[in-house]
Coordinates of C-alpha atoms in Angstrom, one line a residue:
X1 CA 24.5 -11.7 -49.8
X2 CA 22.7 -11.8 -46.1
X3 CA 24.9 -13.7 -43.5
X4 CA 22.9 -15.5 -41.0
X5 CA 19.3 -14.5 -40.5
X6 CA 16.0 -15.4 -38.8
X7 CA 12.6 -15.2 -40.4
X8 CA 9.6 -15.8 -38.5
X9 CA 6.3 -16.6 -40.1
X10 CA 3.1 -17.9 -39.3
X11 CA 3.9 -21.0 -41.3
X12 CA 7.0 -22.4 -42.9
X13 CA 6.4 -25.1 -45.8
X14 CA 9.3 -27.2 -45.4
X15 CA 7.9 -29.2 -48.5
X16 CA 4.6 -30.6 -49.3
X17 CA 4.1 -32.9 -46.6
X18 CA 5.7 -30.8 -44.0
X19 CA 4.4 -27.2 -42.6
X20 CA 5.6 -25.8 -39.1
X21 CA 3.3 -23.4 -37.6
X22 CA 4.9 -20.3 -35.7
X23 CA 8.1 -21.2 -36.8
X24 CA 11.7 -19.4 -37.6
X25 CA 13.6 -20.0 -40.9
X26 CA 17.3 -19.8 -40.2
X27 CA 19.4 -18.8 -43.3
X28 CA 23.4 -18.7 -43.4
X29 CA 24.7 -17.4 -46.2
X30 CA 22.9 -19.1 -49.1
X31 CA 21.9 -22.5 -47.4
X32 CA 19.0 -23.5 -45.5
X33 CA 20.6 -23.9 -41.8
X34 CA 16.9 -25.2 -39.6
X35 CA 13.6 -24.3 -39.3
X36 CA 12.7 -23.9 -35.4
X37 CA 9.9 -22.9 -33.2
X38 CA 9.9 -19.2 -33.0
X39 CA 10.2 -19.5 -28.7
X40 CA 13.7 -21.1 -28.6
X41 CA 14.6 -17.7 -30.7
X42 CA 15.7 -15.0 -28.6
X43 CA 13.4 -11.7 -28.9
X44 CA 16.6 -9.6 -28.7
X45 CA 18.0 -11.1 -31.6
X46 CA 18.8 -8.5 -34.1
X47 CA 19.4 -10.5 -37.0
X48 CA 15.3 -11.4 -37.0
X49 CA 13.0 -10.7 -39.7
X50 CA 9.2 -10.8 -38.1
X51 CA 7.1 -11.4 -41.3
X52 CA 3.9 -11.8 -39.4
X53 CA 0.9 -13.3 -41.2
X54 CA 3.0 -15.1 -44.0
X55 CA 3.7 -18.5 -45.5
X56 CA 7.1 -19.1 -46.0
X57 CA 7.2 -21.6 -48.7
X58 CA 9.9 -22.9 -51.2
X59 CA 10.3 -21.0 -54.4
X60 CA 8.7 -22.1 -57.8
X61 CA 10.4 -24.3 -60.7
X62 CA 9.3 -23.3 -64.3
X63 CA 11.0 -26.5 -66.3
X64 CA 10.3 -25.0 -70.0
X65 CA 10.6 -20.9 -70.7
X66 CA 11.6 -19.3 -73.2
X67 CA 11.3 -15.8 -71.3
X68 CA 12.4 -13.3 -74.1
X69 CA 9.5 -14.3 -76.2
X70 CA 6.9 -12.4 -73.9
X71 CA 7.1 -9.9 -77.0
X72 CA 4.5 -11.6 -78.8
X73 CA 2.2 -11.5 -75.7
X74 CA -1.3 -11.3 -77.7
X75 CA -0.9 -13.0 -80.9
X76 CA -0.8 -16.3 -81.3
X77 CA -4.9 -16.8 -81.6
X78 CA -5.9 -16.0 -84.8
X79 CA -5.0 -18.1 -88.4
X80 CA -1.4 -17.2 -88.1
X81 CA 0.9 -20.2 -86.9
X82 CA 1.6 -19.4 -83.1
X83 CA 4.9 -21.1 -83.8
X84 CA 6.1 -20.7 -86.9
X85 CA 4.4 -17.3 -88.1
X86 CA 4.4 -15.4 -85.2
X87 CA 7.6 -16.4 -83.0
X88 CA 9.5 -17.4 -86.1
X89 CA 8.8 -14.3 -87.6
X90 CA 10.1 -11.9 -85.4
X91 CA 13.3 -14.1 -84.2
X92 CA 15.5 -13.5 -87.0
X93 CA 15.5 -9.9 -86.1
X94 CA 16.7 -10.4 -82.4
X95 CA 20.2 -9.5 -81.3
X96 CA 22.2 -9.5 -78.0
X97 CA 20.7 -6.2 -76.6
X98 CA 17.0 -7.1 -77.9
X99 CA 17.3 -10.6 -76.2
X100 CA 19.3 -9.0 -72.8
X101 CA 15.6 -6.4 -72.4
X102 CA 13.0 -8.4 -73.2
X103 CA 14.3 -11.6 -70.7
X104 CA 14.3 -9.1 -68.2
X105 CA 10.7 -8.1 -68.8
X106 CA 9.5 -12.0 -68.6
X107 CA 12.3 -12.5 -65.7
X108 CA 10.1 -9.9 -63.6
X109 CA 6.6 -11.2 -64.6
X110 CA 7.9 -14.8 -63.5
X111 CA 9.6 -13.5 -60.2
X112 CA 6.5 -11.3 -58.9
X113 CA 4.1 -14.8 -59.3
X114 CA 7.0 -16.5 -57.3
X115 CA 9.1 -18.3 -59.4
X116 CA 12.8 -18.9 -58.2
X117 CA 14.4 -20.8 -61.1
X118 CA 13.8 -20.9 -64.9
X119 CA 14.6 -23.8 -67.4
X120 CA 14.9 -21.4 -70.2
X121 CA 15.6 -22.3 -73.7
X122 CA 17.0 -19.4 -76.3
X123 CA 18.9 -17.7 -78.6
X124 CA 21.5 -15.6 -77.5
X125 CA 21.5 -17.5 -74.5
X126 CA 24.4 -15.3 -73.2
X127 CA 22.4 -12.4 -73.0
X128 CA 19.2 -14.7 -71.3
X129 CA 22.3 -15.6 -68.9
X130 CA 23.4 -12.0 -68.3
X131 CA 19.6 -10.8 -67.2
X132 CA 19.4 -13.8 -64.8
X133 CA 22.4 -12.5 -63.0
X134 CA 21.5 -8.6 -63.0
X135 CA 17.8 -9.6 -61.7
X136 CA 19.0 -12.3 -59.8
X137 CA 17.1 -15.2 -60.5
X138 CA 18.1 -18.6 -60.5
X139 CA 18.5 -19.6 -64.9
X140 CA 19.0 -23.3 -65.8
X141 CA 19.7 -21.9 -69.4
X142 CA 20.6 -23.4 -72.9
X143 CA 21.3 -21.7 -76.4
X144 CA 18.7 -23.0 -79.0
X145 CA 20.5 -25.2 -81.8
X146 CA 19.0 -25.5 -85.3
X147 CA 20.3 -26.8 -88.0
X148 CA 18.0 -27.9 -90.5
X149 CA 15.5 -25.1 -90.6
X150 CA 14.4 -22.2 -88.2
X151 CA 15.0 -18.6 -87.4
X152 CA 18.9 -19.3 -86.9
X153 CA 20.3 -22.6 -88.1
X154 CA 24.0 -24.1 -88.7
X155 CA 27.0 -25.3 -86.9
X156 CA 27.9 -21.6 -85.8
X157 CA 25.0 -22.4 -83.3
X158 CA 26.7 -24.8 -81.6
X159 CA 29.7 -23.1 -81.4
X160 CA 27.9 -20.6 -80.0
X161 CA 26.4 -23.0 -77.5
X162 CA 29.6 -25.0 -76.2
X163 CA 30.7 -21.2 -75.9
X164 CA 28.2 -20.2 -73.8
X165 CA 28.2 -23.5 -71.9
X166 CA 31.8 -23.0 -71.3
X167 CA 31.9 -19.5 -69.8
X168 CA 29.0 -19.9 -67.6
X169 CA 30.1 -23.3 -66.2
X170 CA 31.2 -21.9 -62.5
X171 CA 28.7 -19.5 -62.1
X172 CA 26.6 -19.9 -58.8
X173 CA 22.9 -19.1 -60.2
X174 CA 23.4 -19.7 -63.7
X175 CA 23.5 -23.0 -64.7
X176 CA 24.2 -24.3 -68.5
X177 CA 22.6 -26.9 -70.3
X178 CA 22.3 -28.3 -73.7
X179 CA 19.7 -27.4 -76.2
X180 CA 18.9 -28.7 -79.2
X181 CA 15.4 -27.2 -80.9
X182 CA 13.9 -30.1 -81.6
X183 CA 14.1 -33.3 -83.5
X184 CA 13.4 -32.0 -87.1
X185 CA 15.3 -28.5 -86.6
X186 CA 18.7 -30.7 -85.9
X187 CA 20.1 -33.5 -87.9
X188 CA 20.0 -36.9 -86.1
X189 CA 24.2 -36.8 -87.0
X190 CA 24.1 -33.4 -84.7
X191 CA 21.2 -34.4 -82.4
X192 CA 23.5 -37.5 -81.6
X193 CA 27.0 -35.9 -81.1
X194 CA 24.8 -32.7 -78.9
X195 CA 23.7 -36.1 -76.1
X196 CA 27.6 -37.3 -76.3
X197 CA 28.5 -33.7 -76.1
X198 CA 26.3 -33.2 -72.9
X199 CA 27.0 -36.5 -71.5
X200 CA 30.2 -36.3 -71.3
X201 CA 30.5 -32.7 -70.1
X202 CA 27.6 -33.8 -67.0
X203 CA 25.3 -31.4 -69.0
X204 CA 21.4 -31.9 -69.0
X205 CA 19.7 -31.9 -72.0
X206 CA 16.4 -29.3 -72.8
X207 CA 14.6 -30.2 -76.2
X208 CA 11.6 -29.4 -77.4
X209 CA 10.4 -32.9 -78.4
X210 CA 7.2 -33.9 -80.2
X211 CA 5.3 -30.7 -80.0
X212 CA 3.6 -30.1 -83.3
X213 CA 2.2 -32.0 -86.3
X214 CA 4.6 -30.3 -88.5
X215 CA 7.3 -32.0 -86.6
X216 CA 5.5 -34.9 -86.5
X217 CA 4.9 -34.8 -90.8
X218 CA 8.8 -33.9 -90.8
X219 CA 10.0 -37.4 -88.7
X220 CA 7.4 -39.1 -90.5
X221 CA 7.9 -38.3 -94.1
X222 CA 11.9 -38.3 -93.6
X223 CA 12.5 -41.3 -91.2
X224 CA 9.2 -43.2 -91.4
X225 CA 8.5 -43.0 -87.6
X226 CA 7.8 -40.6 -84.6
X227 CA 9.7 -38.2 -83.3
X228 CA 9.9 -40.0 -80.0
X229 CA 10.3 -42.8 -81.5
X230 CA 12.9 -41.3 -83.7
X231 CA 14.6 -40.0 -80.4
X232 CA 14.6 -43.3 -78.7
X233 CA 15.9 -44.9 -81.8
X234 CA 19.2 -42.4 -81.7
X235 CA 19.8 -43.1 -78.3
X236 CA 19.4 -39.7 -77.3
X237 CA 16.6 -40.2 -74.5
X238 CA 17.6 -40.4 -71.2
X239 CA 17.7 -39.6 -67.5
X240 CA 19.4 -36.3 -68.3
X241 CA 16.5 -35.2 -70.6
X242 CA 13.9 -32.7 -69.6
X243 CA 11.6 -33.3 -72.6
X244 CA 9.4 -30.2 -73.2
X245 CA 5.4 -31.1 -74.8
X246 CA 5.2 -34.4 -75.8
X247 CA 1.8 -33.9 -77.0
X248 CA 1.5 -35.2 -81.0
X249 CA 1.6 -38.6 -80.5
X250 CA 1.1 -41.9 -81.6
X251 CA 1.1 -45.5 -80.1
X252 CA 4.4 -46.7 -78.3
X253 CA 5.6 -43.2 -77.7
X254 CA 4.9 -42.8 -74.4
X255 CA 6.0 -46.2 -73.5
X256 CA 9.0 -45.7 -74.7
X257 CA 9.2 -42.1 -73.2
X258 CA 8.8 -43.9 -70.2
X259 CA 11.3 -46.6 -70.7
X260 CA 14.4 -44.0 -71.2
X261 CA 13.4 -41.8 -68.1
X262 CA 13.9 -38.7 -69.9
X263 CA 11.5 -35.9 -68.2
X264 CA 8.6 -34.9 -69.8
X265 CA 7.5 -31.2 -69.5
X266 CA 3.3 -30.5 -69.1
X267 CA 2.7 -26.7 -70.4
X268 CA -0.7 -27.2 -69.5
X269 CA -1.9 -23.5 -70.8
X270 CA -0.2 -24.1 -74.1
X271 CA -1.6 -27.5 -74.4
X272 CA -4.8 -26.2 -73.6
X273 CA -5.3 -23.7 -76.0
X274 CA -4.3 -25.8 -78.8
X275 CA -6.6 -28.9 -77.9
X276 CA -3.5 -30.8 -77.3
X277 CA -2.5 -32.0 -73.9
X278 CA -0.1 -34.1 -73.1
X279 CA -1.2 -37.4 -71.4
X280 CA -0.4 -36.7 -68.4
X281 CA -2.8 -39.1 -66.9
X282 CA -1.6 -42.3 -69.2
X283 CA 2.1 -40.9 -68.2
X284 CA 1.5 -40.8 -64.1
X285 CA -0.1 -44.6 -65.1
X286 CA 3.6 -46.1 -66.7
X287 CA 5.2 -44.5 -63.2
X288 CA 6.6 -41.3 -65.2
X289 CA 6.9 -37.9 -62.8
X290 CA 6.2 -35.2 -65.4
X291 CA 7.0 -31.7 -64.6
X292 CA 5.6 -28.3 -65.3
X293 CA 6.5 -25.5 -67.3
X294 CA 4.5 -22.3 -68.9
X295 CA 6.5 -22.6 -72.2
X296 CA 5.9 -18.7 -73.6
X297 CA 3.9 -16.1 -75.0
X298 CA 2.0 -17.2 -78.7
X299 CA 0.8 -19.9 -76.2
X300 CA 0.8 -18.7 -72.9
X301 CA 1.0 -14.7 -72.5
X302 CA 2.7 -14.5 -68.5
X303 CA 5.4 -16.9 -66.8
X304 CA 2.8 -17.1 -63.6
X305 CA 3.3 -20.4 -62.1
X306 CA 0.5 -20.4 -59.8
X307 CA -1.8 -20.4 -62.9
X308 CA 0.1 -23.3 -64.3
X309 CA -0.3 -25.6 -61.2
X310 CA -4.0 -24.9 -61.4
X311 CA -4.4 -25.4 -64.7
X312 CA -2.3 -28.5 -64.8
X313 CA -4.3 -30.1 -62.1
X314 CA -7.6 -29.1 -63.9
X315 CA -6.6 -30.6 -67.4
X316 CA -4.7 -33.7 -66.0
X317 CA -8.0 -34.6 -63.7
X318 CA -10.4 -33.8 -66.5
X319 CA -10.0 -36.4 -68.7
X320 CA -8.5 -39.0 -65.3
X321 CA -10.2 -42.4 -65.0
X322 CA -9.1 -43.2 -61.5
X323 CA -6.4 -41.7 -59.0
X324 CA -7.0 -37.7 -59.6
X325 CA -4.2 -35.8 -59.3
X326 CA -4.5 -33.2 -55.3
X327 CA -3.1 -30.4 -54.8
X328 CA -0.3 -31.2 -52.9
X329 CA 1.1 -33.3 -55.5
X330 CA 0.8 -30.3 -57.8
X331 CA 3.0 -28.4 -55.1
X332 CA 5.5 -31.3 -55.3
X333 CA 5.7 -31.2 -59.0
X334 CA 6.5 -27.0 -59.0
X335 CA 8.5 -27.0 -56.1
X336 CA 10.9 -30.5 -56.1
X337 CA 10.4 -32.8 -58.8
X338 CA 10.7 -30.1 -61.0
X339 CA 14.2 -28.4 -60.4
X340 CA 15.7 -31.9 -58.9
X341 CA 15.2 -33.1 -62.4
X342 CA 16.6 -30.2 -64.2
X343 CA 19.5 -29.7 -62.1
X344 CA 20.5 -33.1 -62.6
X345 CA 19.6 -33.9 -58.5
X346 CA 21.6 -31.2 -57.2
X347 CA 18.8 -28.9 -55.6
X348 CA 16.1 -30.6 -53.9
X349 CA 13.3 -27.6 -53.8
X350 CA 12.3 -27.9 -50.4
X351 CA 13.7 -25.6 -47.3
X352 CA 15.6 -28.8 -45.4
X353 CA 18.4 -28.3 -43.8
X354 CA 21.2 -27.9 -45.9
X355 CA 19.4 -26.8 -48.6
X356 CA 19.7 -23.5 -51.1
X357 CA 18.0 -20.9 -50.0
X358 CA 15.7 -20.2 -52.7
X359 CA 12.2 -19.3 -50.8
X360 CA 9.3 -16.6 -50.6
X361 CA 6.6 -15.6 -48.7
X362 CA 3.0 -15.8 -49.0
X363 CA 0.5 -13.4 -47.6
X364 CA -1.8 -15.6 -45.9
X365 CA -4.4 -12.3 -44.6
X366 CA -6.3 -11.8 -47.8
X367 CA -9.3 -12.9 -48.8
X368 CA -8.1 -15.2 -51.9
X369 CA -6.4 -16.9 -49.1
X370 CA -8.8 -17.1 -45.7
X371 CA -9.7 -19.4 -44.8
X372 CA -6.6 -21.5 -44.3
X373 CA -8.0 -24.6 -43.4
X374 CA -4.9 -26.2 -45.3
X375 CA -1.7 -24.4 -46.1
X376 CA -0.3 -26.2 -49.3
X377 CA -3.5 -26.4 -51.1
X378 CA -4.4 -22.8 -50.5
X379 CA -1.1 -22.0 -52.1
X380 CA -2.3 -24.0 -55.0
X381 CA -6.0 -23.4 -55.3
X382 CA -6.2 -19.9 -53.5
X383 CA -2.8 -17.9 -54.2
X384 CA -2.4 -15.1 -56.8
X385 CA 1.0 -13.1 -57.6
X386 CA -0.9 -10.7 -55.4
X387 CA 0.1 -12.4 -52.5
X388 CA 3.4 -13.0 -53.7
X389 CA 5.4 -10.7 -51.1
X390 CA 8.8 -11.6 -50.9
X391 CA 11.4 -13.7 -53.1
X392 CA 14.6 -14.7 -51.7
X393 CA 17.5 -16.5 -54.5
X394 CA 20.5 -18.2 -53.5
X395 CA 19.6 -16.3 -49.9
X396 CA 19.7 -13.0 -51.2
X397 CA 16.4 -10.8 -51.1
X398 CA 15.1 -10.1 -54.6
X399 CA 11.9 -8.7 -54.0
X400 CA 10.6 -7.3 -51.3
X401 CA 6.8 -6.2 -50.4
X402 CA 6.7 -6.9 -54.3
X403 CA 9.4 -4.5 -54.9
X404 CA 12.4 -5.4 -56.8
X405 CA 15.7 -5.3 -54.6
X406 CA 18.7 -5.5 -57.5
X407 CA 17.0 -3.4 -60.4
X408 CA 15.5 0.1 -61.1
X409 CA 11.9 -1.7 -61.9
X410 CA 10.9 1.3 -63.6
X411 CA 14.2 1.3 -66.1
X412 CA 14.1 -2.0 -66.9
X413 CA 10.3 -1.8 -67.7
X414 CA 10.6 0.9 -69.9
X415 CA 13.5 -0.5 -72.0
X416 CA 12.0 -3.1 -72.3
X417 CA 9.1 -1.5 -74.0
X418 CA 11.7 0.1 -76.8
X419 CA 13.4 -2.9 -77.8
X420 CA 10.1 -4.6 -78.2
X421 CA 9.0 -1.8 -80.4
X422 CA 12.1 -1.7 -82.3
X423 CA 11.9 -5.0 -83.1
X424 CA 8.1 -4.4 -84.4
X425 CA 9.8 -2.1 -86.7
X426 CA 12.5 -3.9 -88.0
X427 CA 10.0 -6.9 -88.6
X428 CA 7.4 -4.9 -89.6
X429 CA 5.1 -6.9 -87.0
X430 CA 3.7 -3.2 -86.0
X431 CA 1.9 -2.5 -89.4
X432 CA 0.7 -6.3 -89.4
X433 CA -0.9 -5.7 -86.2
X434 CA -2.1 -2.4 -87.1
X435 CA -3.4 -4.2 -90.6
X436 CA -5.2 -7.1 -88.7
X437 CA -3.1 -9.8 -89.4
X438 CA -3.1 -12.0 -86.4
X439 CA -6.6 -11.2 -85.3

């Protein structure tokens, strides 16, 4: 952990509105203590970090991951089911270690595109929880709860959960949350006692919630309604809800989405892909700040948040009748609105005084990113994780000239590339690659 420290850029995003040119960021400890202009710093100081021609900017929210499931990076485009042939048929094999090496792999593609927090919804969320801490990125982090159907299913899963919730409770940079699957995957008796569970405990919620047709054909043909409207009707929806897709439809959902303030979660490369976005535009219309997330591979192969934003803006404003969605507002969404919701309003996402220190710098000399006629929208439109230099969490440095600080980059790489092919084995997904099947 760095005690107090100075770093000087050529701009410092305070938040979207707000960008100080020539400026110092002063860090104590793991808050945010002032942003200053770089002359009131003295030169002898030798606690100062001269950065140059960077953008100091706050760190990146992804509100929906599920990080370990970069193994199926490739195959969710052919006939096979994305979902349910592809990710459901490799995550009965998965175990502690499996789950522990293959989070790490996503934790360092999201990290190097400048992501500072994940909203990440697994099994074995213990082990998801575990590579957050070694890595050091921030983890807003549930166990995935099924009991009806799915890769692991029954009531040992929520033992497992209120376990996990339980040990991890005091833990600076991992924070637990509650996660139900879905509404088909969980009974509505265990769906409802999950929200009184999380309620009570000050626990958000993180459920995947109206996201495919066969969920929709489930609610439907067992409760003769939608699965939002199913939600609504159990009195599960809420402030405390980050709602992730919201896509398959039908009239009156989104009203009522809107009605219980629960937060809805645009995976805009997921979406995209499978001709399904969600309204984003209709949603903005009925006063409803939906967030951003790149959900995982089988719909989205990298955890890149600056893709996301772009894409988001490109989808939401392609199908907009009137007030298109800027850039900046993009920026708001990744950075603030998106981990103020999840952490139920404890972090704010911006660098204000007072505030976590969860930033990184931007090179702004390169030539995706000159000229800088307007900071925050280059960062949007212009920036690639090649000009993703440093990432700092909770004030401590975890990358550094794109380096990571806490691991052995090569290590964790390579095991990650054994448990992915052990699990190809035990699943037999090598010789259905080999054979074709999910081309």
């Amino acid at each position: 952990m760095i005690s107090k420290e100075y770093f000087s850029a050529r701009y410092i995003v305070e938040d979207y509105k707000t960008v100080h040119k020539n400026s110092v960021l002063i860090v104590n400890g793991n808050y945010i203590e002032d942003i200053v202009p770089i002359e009131t710093i003295s030169k002898d100081s030798k606690n100062i970090n001269e950065l140059g021609d960077v953008i100091i900017s706050p760190g990146f929210t992804n509100a929906h991951s599920h990080v370990a499931l970069n193994s199926v990076k490739g195959l969710g485009y052919g006939n096979a089911s994305a979902l349910y042939d592809v990710m459901w048929g490799i995550e009965p094999a998965l175990d502690e270690d499996l789950v522990y090496k293959l989070s790490l792999l996503g934790m360092m593609d999201a990290i190097s595109s400048g992501t500072t927090s994940i909203n990440d919804h697994y099994f074995f969320a213990d082990s998801v929880a575990k590579a957050c801490e070694y890595i050091g990125i921030r983890g807003f982090i549930g166990h995935t709860i099924m009991t009806e159907y799915g890769p692991w299913t029954g009531k040992e899963q929520i033992k497992l959960a209120k376990s996990f919730n339980n040990n991890w409770k005091n833990h600076s940079t991992v924070h637990p949350i509650v996660a139900p699957h879905e509404t088909s995957t969980v009974s509505p008796k265990e769906l409802k006692e999950l929200s009184n569970y999380a309620l009570e405990n000050n626990l958000l919620t993180h459920i995947h919630l109206a996201q495919t047709q066969k969920e929709m054909d489930y609610i439907k043909s067992n409760y003769d309604t939608s699965p939002i409207k199913h939600a609504f009707n159990l009195g599960i929806l809420n402030e405390k809800v980050i709602a992730a897709h919201c896509n398959v439809v039908e009239d009156g959902d989104l009203e009522l989405l809107a009605e219980s303030k629960a937060f809805p979660i645009f995976c805009p490369t997921t979406h995209g892909i499978a001709g399904k976005p969600m309204n984003t535009n209709f949603l903005s219309e009925l006063n409803v700040d939906w967030g951003i997330g790149t959900d995982c591979s089988g719909g989205n192969d990298d955890y890149d948040m600056l893709e996301e934003m772009r894409t988001a803006l490109v989808l939401n404003n392609s199908v907009a009748k009137k007030d298109f969605i800027k850039p900046k507002e993009i920026f708001r969404k990744a950075t603030e609105e998106n981990i103020k919701r999840i952490s139920g309003g404890n972090f704010s996402g911006n660098l204000s005084k007072n505030q976590k220190a969860d930033f990184i710098t931007i090179s702004a000399n390169s030539p995706r990113m000159q000229p800088l006629h307007d900071v925050v929208n280059n960062i949007v439109m212009c920036a690639s994780s090649n000009e993703i230099k440093d990432v700092f969490i909770d004030g401590e440095c975890i990358l550094k000239d794109s380096k990571f600080q806490l691991i052995d980059e090569q290590k964790v790489f390579e095991e990650g590339l054994e448990a992915l092919n052990k699990l190809f084995t035990k699943t037999g997904f090598d010789k259905k690659i080999d054979n074709g099947d999910f081309s």
